[in-house]
Coordinates of N, CA and C in Angstrom, one line a residue:
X1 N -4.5 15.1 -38.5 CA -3.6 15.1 -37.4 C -2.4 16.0 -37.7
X2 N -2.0 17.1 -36.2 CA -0.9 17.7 -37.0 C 0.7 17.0 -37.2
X3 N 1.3 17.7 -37.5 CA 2.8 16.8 -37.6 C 3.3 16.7 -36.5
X4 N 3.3 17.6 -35.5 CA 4.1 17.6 -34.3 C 3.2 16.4 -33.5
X5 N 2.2 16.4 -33.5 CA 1.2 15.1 -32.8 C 1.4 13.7 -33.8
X6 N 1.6 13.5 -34.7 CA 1.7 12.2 -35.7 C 3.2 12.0 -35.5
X7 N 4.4 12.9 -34.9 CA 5.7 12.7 -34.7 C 5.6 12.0 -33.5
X8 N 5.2 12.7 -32.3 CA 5.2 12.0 -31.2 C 4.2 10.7 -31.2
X9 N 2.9 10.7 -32.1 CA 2.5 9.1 -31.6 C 3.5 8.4 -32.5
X10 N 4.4 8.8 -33.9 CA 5.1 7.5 -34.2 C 6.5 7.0 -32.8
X11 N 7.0 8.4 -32.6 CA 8.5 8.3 -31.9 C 7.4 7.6 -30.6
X12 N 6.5 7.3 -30.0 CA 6.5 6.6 -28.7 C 6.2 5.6 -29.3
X13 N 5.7 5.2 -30.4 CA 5.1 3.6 -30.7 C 6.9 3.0 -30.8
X14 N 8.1 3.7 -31.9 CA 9.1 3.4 -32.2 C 10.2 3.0 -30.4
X15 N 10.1 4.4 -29.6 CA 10.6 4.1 -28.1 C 9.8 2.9 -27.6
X16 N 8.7 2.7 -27.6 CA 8.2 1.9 -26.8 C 8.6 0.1 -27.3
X17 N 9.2 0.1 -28.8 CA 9.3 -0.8 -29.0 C 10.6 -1.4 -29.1
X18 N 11.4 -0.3 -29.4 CA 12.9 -0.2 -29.4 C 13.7 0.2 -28.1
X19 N 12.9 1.0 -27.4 CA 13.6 1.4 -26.2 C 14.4 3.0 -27.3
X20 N 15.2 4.1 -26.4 CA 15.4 4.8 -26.4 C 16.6 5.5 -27.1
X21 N 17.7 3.9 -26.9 CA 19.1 4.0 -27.1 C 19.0 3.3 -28.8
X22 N 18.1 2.2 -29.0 CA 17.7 1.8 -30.0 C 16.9 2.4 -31.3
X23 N 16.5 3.3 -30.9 CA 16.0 4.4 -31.9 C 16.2 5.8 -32.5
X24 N 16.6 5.7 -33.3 CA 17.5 6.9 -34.1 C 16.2 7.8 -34.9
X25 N 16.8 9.0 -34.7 CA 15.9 10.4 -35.5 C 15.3 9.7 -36.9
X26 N 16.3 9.4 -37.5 CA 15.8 9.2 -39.2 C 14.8 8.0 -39.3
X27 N 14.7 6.9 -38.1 CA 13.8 6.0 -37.9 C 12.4 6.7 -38.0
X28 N 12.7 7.5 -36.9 CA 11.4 8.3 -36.2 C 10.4 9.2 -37.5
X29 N 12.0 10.0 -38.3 CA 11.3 10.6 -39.3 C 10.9 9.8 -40.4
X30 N 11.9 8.4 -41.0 CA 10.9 7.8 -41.9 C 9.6 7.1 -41.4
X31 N 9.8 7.0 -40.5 CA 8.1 6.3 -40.0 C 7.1 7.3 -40.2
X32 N 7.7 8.5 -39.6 CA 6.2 9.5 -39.9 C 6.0 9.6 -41.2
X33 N 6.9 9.5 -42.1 CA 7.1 10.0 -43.8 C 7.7 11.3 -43.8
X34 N 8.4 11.8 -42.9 CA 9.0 13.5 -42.9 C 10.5 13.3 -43.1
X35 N 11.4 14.6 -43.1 CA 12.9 14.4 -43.2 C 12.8 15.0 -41.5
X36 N 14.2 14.5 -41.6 CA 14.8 15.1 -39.9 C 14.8 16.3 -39.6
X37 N 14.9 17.4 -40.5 CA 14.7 18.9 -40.4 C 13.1 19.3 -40.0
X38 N 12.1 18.7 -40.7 CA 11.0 19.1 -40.4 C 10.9 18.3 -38.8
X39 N 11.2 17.1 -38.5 CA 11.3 16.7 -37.3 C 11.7 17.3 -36.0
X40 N 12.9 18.0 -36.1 CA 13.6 19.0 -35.5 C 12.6 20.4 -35.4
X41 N 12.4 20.7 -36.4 CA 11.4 21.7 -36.3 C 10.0 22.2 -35.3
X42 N 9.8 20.4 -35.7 CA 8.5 20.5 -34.7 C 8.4 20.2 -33.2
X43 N 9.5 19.5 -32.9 CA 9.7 18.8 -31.6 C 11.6 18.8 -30.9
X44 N 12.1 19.6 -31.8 CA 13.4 19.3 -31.2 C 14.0 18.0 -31.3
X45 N 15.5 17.8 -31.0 CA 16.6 16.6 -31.1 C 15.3 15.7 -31.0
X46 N 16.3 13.9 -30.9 CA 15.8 12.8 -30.2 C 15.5 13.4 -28.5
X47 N 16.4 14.1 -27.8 CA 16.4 13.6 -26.2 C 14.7 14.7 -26.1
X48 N 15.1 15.7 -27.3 CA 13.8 16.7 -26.7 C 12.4 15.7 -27.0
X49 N 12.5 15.2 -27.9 CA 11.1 13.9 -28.0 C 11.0 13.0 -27.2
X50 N 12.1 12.6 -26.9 CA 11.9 11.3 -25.8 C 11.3 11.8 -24.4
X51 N 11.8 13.3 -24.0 CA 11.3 13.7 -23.1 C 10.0 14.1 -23.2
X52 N 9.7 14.8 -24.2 CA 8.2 14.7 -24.7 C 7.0 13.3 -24.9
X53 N 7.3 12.6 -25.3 CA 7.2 11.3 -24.9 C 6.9 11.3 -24.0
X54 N 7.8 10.9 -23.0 CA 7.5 10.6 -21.7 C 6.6 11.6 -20.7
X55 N 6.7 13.0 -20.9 CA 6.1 13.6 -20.3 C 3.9 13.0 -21.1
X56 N 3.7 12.9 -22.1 CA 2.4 12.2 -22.2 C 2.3 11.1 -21.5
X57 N 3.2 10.9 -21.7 CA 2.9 9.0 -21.2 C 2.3 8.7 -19.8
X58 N 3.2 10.3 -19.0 CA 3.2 10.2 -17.5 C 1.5 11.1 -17.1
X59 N 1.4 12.2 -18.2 CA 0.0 13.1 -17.6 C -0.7 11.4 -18.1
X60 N -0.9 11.1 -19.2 CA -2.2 10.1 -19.1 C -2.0 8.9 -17.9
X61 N -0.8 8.4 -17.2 CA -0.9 7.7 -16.2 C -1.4 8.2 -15.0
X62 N -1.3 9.5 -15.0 CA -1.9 10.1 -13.7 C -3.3 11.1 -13.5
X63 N -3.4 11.2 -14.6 CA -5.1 11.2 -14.7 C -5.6 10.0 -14.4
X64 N -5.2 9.0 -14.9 CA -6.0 7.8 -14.8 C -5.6 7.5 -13.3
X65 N -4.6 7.6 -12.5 CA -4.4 7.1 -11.1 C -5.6 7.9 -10.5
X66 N -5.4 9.0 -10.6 CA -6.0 10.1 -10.2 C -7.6 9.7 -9.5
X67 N -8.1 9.7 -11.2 CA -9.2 9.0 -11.0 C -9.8 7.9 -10.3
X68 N -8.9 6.8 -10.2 CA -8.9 5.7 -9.7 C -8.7 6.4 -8.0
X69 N -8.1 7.0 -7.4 CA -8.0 7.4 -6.1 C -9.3 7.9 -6.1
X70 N -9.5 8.8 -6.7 CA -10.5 9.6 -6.2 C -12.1 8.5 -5.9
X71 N -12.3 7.4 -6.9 CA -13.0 6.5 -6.4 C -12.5 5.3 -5.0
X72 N -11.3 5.3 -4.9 CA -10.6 4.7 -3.7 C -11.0 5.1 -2.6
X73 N -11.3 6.9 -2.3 CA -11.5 7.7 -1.5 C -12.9 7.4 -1.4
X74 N -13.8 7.1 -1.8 CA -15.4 6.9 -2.0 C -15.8 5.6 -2.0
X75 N -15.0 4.6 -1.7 CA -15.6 3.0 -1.8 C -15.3 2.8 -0.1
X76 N -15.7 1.3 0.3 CA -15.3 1.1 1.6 C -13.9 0.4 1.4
X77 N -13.1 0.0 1.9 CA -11.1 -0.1 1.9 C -11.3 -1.0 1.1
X78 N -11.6 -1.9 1.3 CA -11.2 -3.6 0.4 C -11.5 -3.3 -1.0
X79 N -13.0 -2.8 -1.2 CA -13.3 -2.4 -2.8 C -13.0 -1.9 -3.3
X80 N -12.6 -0.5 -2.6 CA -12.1 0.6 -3.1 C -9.6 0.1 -3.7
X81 N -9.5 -0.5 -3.0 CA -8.3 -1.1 -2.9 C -8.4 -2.2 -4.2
X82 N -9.0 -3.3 -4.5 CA -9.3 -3.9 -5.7 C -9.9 -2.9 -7.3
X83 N -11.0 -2.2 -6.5 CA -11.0 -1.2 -7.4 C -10.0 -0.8 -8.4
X84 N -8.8 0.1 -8.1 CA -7.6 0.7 -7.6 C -6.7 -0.2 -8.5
X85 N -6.2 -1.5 -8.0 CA -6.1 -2.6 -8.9 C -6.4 -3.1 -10.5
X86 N -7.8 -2.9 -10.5 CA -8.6 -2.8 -11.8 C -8.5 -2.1 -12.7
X87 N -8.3 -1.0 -12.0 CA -8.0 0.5 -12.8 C -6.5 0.3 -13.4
X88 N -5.8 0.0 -12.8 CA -4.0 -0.2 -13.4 C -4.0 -0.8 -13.7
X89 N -4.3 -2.2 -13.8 CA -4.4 -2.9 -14.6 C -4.9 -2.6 -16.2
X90 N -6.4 -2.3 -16.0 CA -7.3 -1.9 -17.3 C -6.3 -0.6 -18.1
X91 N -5.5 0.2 -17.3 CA -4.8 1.7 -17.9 C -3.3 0.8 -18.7
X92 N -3.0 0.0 -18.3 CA -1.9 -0.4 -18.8 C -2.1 -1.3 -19.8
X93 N -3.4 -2.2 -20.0 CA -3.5 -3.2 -20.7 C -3.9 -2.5 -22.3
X94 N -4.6 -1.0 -21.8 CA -5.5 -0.4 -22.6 C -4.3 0.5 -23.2
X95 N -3.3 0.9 -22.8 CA -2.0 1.9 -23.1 C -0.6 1.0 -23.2
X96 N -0.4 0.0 -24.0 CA 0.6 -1.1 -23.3 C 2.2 -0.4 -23.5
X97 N 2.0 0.7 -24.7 CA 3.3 1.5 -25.1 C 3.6 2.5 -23.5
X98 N 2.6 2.5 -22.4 CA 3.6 3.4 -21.1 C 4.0 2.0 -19.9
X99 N 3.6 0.9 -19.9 CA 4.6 0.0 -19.5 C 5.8 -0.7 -20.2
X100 N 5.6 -0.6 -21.6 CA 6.5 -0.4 -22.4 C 8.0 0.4 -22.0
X101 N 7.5 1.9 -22.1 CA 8.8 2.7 -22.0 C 9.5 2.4 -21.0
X102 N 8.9 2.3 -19.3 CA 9.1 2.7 -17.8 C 10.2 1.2 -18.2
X103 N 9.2 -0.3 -18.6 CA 10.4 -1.3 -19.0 C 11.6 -1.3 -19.4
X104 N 12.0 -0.5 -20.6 CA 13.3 -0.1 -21.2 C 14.0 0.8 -20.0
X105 N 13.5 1.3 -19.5 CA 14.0 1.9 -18.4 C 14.7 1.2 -17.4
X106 N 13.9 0.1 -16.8 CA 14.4 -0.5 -16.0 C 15.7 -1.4 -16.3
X107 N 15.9 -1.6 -17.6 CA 17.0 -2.3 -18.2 C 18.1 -1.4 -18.4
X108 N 17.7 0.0 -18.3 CA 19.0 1.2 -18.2 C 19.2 1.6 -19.9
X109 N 17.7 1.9 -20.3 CA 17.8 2.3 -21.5 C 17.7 4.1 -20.8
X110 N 18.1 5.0 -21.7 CA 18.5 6.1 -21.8 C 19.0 6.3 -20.9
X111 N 19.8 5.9 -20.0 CA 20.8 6.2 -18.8 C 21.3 7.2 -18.5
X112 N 21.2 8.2 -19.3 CA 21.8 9.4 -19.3 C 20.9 10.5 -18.8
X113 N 19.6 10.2 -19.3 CA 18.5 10.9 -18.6 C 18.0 10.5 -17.6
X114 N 18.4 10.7 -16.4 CA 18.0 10.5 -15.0 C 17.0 10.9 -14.0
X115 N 16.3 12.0 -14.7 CA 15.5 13.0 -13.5 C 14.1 12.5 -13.9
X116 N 13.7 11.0 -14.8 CA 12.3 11.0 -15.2 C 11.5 10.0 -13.6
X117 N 12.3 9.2 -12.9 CA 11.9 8.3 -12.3 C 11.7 9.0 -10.9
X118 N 12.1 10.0 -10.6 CA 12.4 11.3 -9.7 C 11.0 12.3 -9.9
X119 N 10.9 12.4 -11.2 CA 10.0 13.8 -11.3 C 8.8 12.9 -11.0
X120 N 8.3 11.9 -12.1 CA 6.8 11.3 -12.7 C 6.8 10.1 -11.6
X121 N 7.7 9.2 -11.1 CA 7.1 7.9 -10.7 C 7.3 8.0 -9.3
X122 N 8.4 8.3 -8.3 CA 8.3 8.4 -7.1 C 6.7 9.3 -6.7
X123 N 6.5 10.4 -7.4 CA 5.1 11.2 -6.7 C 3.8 10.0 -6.6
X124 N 4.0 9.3 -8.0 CA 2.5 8.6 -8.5 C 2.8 7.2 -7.1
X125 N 4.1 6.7 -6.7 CA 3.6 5.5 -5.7 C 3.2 6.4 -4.7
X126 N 3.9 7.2 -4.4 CA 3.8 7.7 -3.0 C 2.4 8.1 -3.3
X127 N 1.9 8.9 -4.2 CA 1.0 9.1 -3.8 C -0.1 7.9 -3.3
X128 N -0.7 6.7 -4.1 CA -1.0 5.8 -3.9 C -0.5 4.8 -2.7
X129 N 0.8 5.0 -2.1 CA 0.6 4.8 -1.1 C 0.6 5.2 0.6
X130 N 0.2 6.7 0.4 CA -0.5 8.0 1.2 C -2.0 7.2 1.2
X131 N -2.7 7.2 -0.3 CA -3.8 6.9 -0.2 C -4.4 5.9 0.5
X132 N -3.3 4.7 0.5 CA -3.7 3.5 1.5 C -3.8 3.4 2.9
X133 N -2.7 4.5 3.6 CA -2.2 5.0 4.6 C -3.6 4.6 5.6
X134 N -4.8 5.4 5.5 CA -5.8 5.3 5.9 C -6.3 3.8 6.3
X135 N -6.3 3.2 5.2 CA -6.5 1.7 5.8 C -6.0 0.7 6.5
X136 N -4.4 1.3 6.5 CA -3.5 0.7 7.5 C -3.8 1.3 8.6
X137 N -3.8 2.1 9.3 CA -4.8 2.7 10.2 C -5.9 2.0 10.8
X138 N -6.2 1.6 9.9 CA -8.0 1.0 10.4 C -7.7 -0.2 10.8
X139 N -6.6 -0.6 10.6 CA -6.1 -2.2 10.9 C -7.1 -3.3 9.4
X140 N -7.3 -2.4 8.2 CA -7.9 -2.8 7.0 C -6.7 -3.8 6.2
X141 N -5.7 -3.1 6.2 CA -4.5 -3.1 5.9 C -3.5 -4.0 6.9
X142 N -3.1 -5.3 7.1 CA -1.8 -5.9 7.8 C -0.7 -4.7 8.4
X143 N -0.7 -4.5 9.3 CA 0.7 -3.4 9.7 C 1.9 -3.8 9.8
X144 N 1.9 -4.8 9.1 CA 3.0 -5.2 9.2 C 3.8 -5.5 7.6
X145 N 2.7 -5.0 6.8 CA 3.3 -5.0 5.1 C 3.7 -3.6 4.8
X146 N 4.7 -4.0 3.7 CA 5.7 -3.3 3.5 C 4.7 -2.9 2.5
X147 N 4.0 -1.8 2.3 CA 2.8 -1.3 1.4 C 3.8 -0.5 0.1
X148 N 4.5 -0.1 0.3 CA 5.7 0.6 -1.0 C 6.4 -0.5 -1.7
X149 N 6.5 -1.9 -1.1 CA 7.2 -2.8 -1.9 C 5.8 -3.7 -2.4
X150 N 4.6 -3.6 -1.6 CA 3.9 -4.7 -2.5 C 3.2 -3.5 -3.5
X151 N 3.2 -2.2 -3.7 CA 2.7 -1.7 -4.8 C 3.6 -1.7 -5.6
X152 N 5.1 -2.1 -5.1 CA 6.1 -2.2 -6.6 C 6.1 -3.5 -7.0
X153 N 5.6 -3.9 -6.1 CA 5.4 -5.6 -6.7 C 4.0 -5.7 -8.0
X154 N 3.4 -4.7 -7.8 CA 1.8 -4.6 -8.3 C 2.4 -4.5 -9.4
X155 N 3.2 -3.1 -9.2 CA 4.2 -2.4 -10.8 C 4.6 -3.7 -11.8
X156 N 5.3 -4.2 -10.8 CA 6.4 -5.3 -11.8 C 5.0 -6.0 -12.1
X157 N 4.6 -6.8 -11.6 CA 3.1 -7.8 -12.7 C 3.0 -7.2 -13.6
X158 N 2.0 -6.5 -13.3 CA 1.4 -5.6 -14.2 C 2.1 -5.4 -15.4
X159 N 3.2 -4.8 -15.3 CA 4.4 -4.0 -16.8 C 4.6 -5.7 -17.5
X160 N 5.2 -6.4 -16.4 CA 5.3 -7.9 -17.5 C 4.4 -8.6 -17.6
X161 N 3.1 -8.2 -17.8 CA 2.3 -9.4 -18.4 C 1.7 -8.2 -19.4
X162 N 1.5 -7.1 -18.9 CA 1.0 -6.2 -20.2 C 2.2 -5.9 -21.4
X163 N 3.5 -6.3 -21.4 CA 4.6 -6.0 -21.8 C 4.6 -7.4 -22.8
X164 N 5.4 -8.6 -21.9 CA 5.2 -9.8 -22.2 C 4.5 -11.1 -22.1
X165 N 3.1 -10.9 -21.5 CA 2.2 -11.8 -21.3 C 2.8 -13.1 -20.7
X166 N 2.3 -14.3 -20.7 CA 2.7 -15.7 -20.4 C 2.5 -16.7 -21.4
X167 N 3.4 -17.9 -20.8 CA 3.4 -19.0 -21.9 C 2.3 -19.9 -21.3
X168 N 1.3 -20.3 -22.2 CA 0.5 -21.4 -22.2 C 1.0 -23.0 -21.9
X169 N 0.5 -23.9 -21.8 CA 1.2 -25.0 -21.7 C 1.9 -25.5 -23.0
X170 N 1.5 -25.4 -24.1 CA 2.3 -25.3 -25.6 C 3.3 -24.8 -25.4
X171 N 3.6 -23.5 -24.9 CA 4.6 -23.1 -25.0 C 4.7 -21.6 -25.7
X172 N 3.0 -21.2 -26.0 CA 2.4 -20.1 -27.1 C 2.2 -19.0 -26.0
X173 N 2.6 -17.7 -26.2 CA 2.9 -16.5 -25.6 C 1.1 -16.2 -25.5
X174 N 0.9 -15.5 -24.7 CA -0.6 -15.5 -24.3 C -0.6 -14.0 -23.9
X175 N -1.0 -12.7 -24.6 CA -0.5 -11.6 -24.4 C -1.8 -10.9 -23.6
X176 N -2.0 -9.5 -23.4 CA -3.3 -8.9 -22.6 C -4.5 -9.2 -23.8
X177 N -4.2 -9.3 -24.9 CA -5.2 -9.6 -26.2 C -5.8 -10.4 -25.8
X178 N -5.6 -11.6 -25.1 CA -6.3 -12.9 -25.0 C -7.6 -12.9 -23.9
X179 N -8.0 -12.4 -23.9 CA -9.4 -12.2 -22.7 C -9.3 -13.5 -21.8
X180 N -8.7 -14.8 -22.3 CA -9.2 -15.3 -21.1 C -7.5 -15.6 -20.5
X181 N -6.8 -15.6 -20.9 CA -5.2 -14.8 -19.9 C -5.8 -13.5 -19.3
X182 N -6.1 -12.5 -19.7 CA -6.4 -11.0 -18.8 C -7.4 -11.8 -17.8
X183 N -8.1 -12.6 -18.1 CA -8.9 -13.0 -16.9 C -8.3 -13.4 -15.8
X184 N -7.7 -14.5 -16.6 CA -7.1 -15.6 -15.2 C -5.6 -14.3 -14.7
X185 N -4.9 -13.8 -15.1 CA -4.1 -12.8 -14.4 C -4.8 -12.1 -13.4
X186 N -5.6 -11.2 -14.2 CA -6.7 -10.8 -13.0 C -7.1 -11.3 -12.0
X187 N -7.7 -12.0 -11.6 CA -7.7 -13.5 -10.5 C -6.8 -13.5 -9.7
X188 N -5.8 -14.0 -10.4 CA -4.9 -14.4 -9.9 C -3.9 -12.7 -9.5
X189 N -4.1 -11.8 -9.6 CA -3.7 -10.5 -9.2 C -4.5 -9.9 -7.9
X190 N -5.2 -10.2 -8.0 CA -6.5 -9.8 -7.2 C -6.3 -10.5 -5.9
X191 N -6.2 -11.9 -5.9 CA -5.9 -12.8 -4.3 C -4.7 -12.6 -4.3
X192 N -3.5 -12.2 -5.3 CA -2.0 -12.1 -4.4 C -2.1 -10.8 -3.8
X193 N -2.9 -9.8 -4.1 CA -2.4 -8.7 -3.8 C -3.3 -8.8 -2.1
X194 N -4.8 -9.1 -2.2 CA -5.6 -9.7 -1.3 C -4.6 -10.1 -0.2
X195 N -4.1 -11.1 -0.4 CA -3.4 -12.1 0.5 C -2.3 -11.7 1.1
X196 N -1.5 -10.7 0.5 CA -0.2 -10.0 0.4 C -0.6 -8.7 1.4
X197 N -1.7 -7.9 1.7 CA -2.2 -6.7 2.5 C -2.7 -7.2 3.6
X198 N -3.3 -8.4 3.4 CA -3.9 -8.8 4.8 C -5.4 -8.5 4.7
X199 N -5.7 -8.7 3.6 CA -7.6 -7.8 4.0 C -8.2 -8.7 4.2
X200 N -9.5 -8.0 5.0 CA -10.4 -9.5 5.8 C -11.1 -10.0 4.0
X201 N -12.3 -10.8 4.6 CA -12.9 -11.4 4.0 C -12.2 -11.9 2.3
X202 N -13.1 -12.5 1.6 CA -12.4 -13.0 0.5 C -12.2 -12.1 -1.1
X203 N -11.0 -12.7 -1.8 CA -11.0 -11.7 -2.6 C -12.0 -12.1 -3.2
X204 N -12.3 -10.6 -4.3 CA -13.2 -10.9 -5.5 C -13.2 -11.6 -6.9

């Protein structure tokens, strides 16, 4: 692996676990085993890696949306719509360090850097919910849901149970590792979201 790629998978595992404001260069560089000069070298300051960072984090979220549309576009509305679901779900559970970051975010980690929620996340709803547009149309879709707040409602699930899972009745944290929590979330994601659009017949 080279250095500039083993810098950025340590500095995202270190952001994603620390958040942005919580993580310092010399972290970054003893985790890789480098000094801070060779670190600078390969990738510039902290803000130029964090931005780098994030710019990965965001092309592999949107390839994978991507893809997921493009089968949205080729299913009939309801399937294709749970489909869709499956896919963000499986991308986040499978990537848990990019609901990670967007989280620190939302708590107003790197505050200073403003233009990331602007460039990468306003295109990716909107796009997805352009793509739905069609089935509100068909009367597939309730016309009367707020289709931008229940896909930010999709967002928020999603990030905290891939982020922080749930508590079992013990009281024991139950994370996306646990196959039969990713099940029962699933399910249970699948009829709120079902229930929440208005689609005919039952969910899956």
């Amino acid at each position: 692996m080279a250095q500039a790629e083993m810098i950025l998978k340590v500095a995202t595992q270190l952001f994603a676990a620390l958040g942005y404001d919580g993580t310092s260069t010399r972290q970054i560089a003893d985790a890789a085993g480098l000094n801070i000069a060779t670190v600078n070298y390969h990738v510039g300051g902290k803000r130029d890696l964090y931005l780098a960072v994030m710019e990965h984090a965001h092309q592999a979220e949107r390839a994978a949306l991507q893809a997921a549309l493009a089968r949205l576009a080729d299913a009939d509305p309801v399937t294709g719509i749970h489909g869709l679901l499956d896919d963000y779900l499986d991308f986040c559970v499978g990537n848990p360090e990019v609901p990670a970051l967007w989280m620190h975010r939302w708590l107003s980690d790197a505050s200073d850097i403003t233009e990331l929620e602007r460039q990468y996340v306003q295109p990716l709803v909107g796009g997805v919910t352009s793509a739905m547009a069609p089935a509100v149309e068909a009367g597939v879709i309730d016309t009367g849901v707020d289709l931008e707040y229940a896909m930010w409602s999709v967002i928020w699930s999603v990030h905290g149970f891939a982020k922080g899972g749930v508590l079992d009745a013990e009281g024991h944290r139950r994370t996306a590792t646990d196959r039969a929590a990713l099940r029962r979330f699933r399910a249970h994601l699948h009829l709120s979201l079902h229930r929440t659009l208005g689609l005919p017949g039952e969910a899956p």
